[in-house]
Coordinates of C-alpha atoms in Angstrom, one line a residue:
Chain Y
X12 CA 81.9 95.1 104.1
X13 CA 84.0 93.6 101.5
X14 CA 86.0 90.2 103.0
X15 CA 87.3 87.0 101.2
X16 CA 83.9 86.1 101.5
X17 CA 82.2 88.4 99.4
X18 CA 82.7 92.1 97.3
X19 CA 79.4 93.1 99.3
X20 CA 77.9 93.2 102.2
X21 CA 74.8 90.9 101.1
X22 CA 77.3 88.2 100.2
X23 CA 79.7 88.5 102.4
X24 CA 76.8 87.8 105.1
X25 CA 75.1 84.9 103.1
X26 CA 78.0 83.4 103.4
X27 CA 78.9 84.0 107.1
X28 CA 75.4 82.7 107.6
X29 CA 75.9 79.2 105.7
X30 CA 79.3 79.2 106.9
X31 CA 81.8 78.9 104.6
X32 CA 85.2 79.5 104.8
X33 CA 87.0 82.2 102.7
X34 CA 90.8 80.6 103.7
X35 CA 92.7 79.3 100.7
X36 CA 96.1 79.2 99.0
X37 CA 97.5 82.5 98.8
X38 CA 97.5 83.4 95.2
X39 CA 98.4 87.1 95.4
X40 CA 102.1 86.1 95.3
X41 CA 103.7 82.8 95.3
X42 CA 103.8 81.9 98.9
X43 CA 106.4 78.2 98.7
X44 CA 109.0 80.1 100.7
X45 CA 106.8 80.9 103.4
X46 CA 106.2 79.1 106.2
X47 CA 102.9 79.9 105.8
X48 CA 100.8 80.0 102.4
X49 CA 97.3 80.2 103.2
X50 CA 95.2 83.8 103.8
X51 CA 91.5 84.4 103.4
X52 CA 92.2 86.8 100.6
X53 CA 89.6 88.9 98.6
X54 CA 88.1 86.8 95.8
X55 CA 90.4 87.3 92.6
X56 CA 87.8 89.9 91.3
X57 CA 88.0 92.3 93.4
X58 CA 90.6 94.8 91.2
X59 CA 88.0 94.4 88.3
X60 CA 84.9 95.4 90.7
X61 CA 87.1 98.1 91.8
X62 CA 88.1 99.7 89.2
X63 CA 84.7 101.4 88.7
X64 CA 85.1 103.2 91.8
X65 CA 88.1 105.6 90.6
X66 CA 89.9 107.1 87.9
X67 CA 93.3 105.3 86.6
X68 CA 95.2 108.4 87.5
X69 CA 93.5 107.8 91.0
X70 CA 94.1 104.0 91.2
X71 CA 98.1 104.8 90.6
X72 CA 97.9 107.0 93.5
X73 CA 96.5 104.2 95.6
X74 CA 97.5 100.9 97.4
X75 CA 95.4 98.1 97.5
X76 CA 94.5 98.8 101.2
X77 CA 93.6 102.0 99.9
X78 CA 91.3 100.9 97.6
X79 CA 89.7 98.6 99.5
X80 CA 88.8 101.5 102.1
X81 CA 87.6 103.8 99.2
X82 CA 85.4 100.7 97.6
X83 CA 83.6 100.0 100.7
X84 CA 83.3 103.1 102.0
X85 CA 81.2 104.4 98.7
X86 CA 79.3 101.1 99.1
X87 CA 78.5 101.9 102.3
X88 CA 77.4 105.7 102.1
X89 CA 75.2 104.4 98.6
X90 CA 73.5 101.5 100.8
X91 CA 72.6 104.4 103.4
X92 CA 71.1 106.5 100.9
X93 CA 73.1 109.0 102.6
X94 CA 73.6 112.6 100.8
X95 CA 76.1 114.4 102.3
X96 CA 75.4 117.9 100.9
X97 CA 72.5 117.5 103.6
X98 CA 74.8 118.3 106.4
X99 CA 76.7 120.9 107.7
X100 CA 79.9 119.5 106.2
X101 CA 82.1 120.8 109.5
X102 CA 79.8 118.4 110.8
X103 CA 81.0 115.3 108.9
X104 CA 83.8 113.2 109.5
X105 CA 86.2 110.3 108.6
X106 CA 87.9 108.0 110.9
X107 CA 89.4 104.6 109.7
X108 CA 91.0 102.2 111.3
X109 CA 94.5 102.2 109.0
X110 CA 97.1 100.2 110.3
X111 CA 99.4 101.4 107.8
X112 CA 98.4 101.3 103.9
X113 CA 100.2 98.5 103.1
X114 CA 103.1 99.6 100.8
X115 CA 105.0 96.4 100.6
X116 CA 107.3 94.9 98.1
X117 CA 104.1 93.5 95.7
X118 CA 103.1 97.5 95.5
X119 CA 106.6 98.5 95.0
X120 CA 106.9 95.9 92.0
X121 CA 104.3 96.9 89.9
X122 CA 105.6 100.8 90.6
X123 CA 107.4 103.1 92.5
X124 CA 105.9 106.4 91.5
X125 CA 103.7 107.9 94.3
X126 CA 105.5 106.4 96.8
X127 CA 104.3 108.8 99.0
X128 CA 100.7 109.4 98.5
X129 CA 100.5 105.3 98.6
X130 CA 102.5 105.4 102.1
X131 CA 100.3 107.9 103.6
X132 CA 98.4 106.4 106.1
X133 CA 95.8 109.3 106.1
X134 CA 95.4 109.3 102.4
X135 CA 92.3 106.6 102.8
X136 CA 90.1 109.4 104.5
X137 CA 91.4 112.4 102.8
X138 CA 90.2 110.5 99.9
X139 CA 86.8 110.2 101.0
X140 CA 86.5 113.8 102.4
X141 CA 88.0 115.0 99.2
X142 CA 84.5 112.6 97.5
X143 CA 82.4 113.9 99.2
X144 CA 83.0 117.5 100.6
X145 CA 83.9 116.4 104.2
X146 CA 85.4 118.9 106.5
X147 CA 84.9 117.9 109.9
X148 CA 87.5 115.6 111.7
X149 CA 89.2 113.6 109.9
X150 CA 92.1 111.2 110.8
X151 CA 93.2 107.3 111.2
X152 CA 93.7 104.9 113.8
X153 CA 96.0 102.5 114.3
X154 CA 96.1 100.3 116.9
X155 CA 96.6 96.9 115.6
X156 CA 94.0 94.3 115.4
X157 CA 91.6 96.9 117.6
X158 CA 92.3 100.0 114.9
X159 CA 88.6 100.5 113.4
X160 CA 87.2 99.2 116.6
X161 CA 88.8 102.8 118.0
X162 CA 87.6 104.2 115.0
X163 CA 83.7 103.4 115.9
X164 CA 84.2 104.3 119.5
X165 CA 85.5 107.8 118.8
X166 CA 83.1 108.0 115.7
X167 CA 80.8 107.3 118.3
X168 CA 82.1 110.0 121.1
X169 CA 82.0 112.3 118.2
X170 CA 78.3 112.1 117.8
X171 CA 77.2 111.9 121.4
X172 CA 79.7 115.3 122.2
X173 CA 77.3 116.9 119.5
X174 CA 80.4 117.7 117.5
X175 CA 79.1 115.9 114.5
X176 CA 75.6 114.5 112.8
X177 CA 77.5 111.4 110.6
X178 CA 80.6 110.0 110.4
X179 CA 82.0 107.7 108.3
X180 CA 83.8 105.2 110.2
X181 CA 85.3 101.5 110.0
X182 CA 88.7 100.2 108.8
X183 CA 90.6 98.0 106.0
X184 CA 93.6 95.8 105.8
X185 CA 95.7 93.7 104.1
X186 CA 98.8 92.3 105.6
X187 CA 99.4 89.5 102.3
X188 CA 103.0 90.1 101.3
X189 CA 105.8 88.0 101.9
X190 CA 108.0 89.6 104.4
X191 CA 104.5 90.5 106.2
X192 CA 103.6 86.9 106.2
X193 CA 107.5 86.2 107.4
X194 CA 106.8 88.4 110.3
X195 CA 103.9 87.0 111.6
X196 CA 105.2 83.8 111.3
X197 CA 108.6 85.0 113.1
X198 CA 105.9 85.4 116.2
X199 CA 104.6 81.8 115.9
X200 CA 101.4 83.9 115.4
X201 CA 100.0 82.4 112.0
X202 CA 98.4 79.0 111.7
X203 CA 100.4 76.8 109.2
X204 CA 98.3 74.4 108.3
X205 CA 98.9 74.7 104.5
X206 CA 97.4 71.3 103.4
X207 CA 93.6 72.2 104.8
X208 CA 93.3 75.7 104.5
X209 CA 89.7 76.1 104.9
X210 CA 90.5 74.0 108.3
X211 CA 93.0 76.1 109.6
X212 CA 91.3 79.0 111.2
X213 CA 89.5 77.4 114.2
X214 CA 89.1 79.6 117.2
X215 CA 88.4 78.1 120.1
X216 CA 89.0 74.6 119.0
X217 CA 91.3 72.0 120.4
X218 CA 93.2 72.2 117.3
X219 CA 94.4 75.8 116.6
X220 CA 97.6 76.7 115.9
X221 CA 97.7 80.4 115.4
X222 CA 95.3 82.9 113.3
X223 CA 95.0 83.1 109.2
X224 CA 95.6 86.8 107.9
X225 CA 92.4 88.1 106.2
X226 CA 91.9 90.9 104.0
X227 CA 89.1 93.1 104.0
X228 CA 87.3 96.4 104.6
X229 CA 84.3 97.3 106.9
X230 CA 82.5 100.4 106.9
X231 CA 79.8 102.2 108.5
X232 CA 78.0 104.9 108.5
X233 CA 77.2 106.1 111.9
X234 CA 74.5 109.4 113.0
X235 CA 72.9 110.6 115.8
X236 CA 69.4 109.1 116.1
X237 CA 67.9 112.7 115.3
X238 CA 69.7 112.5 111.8
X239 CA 68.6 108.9 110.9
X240 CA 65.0 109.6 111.6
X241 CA 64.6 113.1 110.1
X242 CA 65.8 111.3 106.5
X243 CA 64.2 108.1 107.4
X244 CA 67.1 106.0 106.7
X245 CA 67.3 102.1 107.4
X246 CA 68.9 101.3 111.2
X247 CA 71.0 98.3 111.6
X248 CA 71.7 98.7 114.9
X249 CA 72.5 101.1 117.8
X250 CA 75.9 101.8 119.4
X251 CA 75.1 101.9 122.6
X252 CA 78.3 101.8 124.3
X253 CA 82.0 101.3 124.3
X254 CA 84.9 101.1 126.1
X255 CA 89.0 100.9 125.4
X256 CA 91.5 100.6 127.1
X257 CA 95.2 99.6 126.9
X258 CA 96.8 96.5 128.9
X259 CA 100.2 98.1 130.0
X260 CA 101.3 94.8 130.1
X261 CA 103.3 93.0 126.7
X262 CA 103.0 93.8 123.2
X263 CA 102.2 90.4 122.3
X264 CA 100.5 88.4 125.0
X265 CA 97.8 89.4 126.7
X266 CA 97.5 90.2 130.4
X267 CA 97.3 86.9 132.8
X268 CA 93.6 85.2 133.0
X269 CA 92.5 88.0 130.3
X270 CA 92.3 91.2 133.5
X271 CA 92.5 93.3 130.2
X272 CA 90.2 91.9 128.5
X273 CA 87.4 91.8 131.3
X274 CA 87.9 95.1 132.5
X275 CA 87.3 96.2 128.5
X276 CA 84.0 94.6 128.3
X277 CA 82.7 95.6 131.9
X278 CA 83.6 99.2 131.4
X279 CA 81.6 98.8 127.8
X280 CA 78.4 97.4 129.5
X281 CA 78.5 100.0 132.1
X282 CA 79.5 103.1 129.6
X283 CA 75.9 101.5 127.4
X284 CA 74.7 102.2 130.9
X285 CA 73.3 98.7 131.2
X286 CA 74.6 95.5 132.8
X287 CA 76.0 92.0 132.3
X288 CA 72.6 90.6 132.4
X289 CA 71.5 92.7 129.2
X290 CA 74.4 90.9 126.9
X291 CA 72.6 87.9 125.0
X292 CA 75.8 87.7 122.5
X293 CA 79.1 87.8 122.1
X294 CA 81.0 88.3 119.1
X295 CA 84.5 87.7 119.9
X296 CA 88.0 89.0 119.1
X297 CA 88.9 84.3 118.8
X298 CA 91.6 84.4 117.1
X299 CA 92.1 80.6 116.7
X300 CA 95.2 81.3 118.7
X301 CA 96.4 79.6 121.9
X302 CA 96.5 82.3 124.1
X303 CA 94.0 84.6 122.9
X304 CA 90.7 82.1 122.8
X305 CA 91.5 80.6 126.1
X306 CA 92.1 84.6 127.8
X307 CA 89.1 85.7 126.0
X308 CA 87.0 82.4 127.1
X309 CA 88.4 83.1 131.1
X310 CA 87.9 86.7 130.6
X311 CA 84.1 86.4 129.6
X312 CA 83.9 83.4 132.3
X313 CA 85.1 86.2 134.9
X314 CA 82.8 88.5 133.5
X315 CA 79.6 87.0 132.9
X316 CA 80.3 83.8 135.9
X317 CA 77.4 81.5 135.6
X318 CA 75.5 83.2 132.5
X319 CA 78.6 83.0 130.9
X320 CA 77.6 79.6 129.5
X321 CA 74.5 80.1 128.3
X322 CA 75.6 83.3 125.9
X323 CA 76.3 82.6 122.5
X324 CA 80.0 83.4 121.3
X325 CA 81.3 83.0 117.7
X326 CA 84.3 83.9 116.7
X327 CA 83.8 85.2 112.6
X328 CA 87.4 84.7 111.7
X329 CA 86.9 81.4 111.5
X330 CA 85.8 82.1 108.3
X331 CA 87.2 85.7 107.1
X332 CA 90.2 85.0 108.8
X333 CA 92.1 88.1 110.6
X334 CA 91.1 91.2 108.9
X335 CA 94.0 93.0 111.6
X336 CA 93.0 96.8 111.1
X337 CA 89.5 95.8 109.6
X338 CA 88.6 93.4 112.1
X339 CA 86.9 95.6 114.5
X340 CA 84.5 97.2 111.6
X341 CA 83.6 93.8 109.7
X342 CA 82.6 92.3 113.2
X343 CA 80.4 95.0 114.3
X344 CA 78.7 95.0 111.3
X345 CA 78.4 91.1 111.8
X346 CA 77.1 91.7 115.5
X347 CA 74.6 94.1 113.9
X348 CA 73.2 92.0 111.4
X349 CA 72.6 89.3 113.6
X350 CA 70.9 91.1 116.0
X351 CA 68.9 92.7 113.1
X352 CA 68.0 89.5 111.7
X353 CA 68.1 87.1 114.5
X354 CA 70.6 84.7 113.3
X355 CA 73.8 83.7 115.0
X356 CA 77.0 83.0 112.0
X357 CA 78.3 80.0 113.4
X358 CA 81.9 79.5 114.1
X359 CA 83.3 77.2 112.1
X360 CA 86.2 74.1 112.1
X361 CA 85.0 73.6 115.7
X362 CA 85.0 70.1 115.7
X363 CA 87.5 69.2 118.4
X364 CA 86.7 70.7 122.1
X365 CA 89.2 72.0 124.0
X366 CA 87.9 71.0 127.8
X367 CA 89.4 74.6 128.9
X368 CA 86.9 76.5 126.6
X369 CA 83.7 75.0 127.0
X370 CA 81.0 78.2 126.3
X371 CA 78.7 78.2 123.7
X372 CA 80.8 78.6 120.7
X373 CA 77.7 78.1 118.1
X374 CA 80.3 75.6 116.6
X375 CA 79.8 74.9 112.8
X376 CA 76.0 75.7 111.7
X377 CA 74.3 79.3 112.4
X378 CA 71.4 79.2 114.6
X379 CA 68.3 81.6 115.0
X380 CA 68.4 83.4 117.9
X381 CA 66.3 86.8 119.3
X382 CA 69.1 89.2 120.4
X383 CA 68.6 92.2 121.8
X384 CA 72.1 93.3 122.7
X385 CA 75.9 92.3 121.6
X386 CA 79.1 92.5 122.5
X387 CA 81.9 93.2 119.8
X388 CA 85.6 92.5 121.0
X389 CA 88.6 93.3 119.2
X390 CA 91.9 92.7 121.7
X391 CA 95.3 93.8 119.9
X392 CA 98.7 93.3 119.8
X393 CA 100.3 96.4 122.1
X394 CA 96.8 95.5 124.5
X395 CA 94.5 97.6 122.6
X396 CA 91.6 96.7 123.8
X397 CA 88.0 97.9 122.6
X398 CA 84.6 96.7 123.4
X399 CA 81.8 98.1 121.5
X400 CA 78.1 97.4 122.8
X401 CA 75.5 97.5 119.7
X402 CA 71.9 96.9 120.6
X403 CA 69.0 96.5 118.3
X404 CA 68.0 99.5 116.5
X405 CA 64.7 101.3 118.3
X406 CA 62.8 101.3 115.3
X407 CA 63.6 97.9 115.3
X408 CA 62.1 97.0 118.9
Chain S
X8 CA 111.7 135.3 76.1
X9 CA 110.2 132.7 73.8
X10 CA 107.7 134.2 71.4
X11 CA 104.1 132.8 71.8
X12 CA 102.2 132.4 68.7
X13 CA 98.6 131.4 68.1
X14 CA 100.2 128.0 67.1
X15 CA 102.0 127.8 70.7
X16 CA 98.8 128.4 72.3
X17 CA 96.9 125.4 70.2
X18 CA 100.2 123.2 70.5
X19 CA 100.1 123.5 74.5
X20 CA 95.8 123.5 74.5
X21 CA 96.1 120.2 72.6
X22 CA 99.0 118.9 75.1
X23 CA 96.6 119.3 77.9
X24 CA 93.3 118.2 76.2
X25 CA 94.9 115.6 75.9
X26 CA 96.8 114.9 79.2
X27 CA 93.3 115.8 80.9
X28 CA 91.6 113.3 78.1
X29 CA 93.9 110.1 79.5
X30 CA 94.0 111.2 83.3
X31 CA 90.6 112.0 84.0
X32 CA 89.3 109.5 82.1
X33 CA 87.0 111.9 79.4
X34 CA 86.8 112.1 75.8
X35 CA 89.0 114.8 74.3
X36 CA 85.9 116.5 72.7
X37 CA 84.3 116.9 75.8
X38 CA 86.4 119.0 77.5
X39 CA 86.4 122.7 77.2
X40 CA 88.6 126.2 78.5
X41 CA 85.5 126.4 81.1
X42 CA 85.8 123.0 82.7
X43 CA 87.7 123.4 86.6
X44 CA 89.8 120.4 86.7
X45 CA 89.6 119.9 90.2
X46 CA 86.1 120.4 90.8
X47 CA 84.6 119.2 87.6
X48 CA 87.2 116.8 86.3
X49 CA 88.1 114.9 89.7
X50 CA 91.8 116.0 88.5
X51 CA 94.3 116.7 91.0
X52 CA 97.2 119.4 91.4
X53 CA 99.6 117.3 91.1
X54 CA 98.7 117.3 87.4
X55 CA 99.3 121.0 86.6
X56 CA 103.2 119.8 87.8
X57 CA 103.3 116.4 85.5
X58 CA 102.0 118.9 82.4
X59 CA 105.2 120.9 83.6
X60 CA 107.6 118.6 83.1
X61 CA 106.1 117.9 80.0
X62 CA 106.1 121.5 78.5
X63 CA 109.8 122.0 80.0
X64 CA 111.2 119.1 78.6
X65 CA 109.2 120.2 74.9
X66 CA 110.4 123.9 75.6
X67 CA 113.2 123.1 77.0
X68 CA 112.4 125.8 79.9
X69 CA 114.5 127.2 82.6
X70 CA 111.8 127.5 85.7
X71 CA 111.6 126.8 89.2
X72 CA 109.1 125.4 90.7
X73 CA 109.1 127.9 93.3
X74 CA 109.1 130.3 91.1
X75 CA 105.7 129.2 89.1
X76 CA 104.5 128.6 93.0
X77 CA 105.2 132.3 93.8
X78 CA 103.1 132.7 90.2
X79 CA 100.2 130.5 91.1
X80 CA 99.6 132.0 94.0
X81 CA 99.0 135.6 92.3
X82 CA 97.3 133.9 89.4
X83 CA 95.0 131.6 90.4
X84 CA 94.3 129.1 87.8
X85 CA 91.3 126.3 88.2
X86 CA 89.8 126.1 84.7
X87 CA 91.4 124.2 81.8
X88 CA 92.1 127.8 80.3
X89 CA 93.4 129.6 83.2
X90 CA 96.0 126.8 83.3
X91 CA 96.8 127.2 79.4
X92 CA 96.9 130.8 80.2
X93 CA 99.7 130.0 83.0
X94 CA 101.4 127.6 80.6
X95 CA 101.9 130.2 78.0
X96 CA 103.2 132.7 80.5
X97 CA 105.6 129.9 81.7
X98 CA 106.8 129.5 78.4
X99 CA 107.1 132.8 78.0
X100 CA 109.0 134.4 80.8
X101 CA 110.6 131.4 83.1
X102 CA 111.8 131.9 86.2
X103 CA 111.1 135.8 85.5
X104 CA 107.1 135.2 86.0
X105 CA 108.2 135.5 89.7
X106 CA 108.3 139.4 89.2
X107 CA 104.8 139.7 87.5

């Protein structure tokens, strides 16, 4: 995963674990006629750690979402030790959660040429089945703050038809541009607390005020358990399960008392063929806005009644922010690596309770904790809802 | 019909050395005729059309692009040769390479 937190997925987790915040001043344009001018952007080095990853010629053809997607993607595949020419390559495939590819005025400054390769919201996968010799399915998703989320499940449905051994799947994002940032804050759906930035995304907290946009890219690299043990490659986790669905309700809010959001997660736990007693952890869609953290605190109240308060729930964008289209990918990888290495990332800025969201938040310091099964939500804008169930790898038992 | 010479063919062999050189990212000296630009370059085909507008600009050419499609599609051309070999016919017949 690549976030504001780190260019890496090592990093990147260090830092969820000692829980820092990634939120600062935007710096990628000058932000003072915004209403809002803080972001969790990616550190300032990423172009220069990029630019190993492609040709110039490439780069021209590419947005900065783009990039991002194509950066962690390789990362990913190299950290699996994956070698594609392995497979049957009609058994390979791509899907990304791509919101769009972010072709916004900053991209149109610095050029104009390409406008259509940069605007294509495929282009992030073709690029990576053109790498590496992919020719199975092959296609985006975009559904909002739930887009790569979708992408895992139907990476996932792809692997347990027996359609495909390994797919690629995961999202990126980045929504930093003014008239992005104007939009959002047209919705009253961005926090704008500009003097303490590393404050202002606080999910679940008494004193949210609406989410910080985050940019960043999460990938994974998902195979049928046949696959990973015949090359002996290293298991984060196992998918056991998923479920999405779509509210039918508002394109904003979500439905009364979170109904969406509980029927996504119970269909989950029963499509991982388990039930609500196996989920020891919850890593949440928390926002750090109003409506969202107190739907998604009823919702897992509904769910989970009296257990509900004794399972762990963190919210990561507290410190990564809203990673939008990546959000989904980045916090299953988070829900995997915690269960991997028994450690809870905290959520952080949690200082003030708010008396209607009283579950175990993990507020402010990571904890150690045996896991054996998660919960990742992402609930967008539209109600897109996906719940993905990851347990801990069997090698790992 | 423009007459090709064996200086037209090392004028438009240099041209795209050296396009290939700066796009691709390669020392001039390490590319050769045999090299396929897609495959062993990471080039693209949108390339072969930016060398176009190069060579009709320098030629000052009268060609479609349909009609070098139409061309293409008879000829393949993948290696750095094959596409200097296309070139020159370009630059030879125009829009009449549709009828070879």
């Amino acid at each position: 995963m690549i976030t504001a937190l780190g260019l890496n997925y090592q990093t990147c987790w260090e830092n969820l674990k000692n829980g820092q915040s990634g939120v600062k001043k935007i710096t990628l344009f000058d932000p003072e006629d915004n209403e809002t001018r803080i972001a969790a952007q990616l550190p300032d080095g990423f172009e220069e750690y990029a630019r190993g990853y492609y040709t110039r010629r490439l780069k021209q053809q590419m947005t900065r979402v783009t990039r991002m997607a194509y950066v962690c993607a390789i990362n990913a595949v190299n950290n699996s030790r994956i070698d594609f020419n392995m497979f049957d390559p009609l058994r390979v495939g791509v899907i990304l959660g791509i919101v769009d590819t972010g072709y916004n005025s900053l991209e149109q400054e610095e050029s104009e040429d390409n406008r259509i390769l940069k605007s294509m919201n495929n282009a992030p996968c073709a690029l990576l089945s053109i790498k590496y010799k992919i020719e199975g399915p092959c296609f985006p998703v975009s559904t909002a703050c739930s887009s790569s989320g979708y992408a895992i499940g139907l990476g996932y449905d792809l692997i347990d038809n027996n359609r495909c051994d390994a797919v690629i799947v995961g999202g990126a994002d980045s929504t930093l541009s003014p008239e992005q940032v104007r939009g959002f804050n047209e919705l009253y759906a961005l926090s704008v607390n500009n003097p303490e930035p590393e404050k202002a995304s606080c999910p679940f907290s008494r004193e949210r005020d609406g989410f910080v946009i985050g940019e960043g890219a999460g990938m994974l690299i998902l195979e049928s358990e046949e696959s990973a043990l015949k090359r002996n490659a290293e298991i984060y986790g196992e998918i056991a399960g998923y479920a999405m669905t779509t509210e039918a309700y508002n394109l904003l809010s979500p439905k009364k008392d979170g109904e969406g959001m509980v029927r996504t997660m119970e269909l989950a736990v029963k499509n991982a063929g388990m039930t609500v007693n196996d989920i020891d952890y919850i890593n949440a869609h928390g926002t750090s806005t109003f409506l969202n953290d107190l739907c998604e605190t009823m919702a897992i109240k509904a769910l989970f009644k009296e257990r509900a308060y004794s399972i762990p729930v963190t919210s990561s964008k507290s410190m990564i922010g809203h990673t939008i289209g990546a959000a989904g990918a980045i916090e299953s990888i988070i829900t995997a690596l915690s269960i991997k290495e028994g450690i809870l990332t905290p959520t952080i800025n949690l200082e003030f309770n708010d008396p209607e969201l009283d579950l175990d938040y993990v507020p402010c310091k990571a904890r150690k904790q045996v896991i054996n099964t998660g919960l990742s939500n992402s609930f967008a804008f539209g109600g897109h809802n996906v719940s993905i169930v990851i347990k801990k790898a069997f090698r790992n038992l | 019909m423009k007459k090709i010479t064996e200086n037209t063919r090392a004028e438009v062999k240099d041209i795209i050395f050296d396009f290939l050189a700066d796009a691709c990212e390669i020392e001039k000296s390490e590319l050769n005729e045999d090299m396929k630009i897609i495959e062993e370059l990471g080039g693209d085909s949108l390339m072969f059309l930016s060398m176009l507008e190069i060579f009709k600009k320098k030629y000052n050419l009268n060609v479609e692009l349909k009609a070098i499609g139409k061309y293409i599609l008879k000829h393949p051309a993948e290696t750095i040769g094959e596409i200097i070999d296309a070139t020159l016919v370009i630059i030879e017949y125009e829009n009449r390479i549709v009828d070879m």
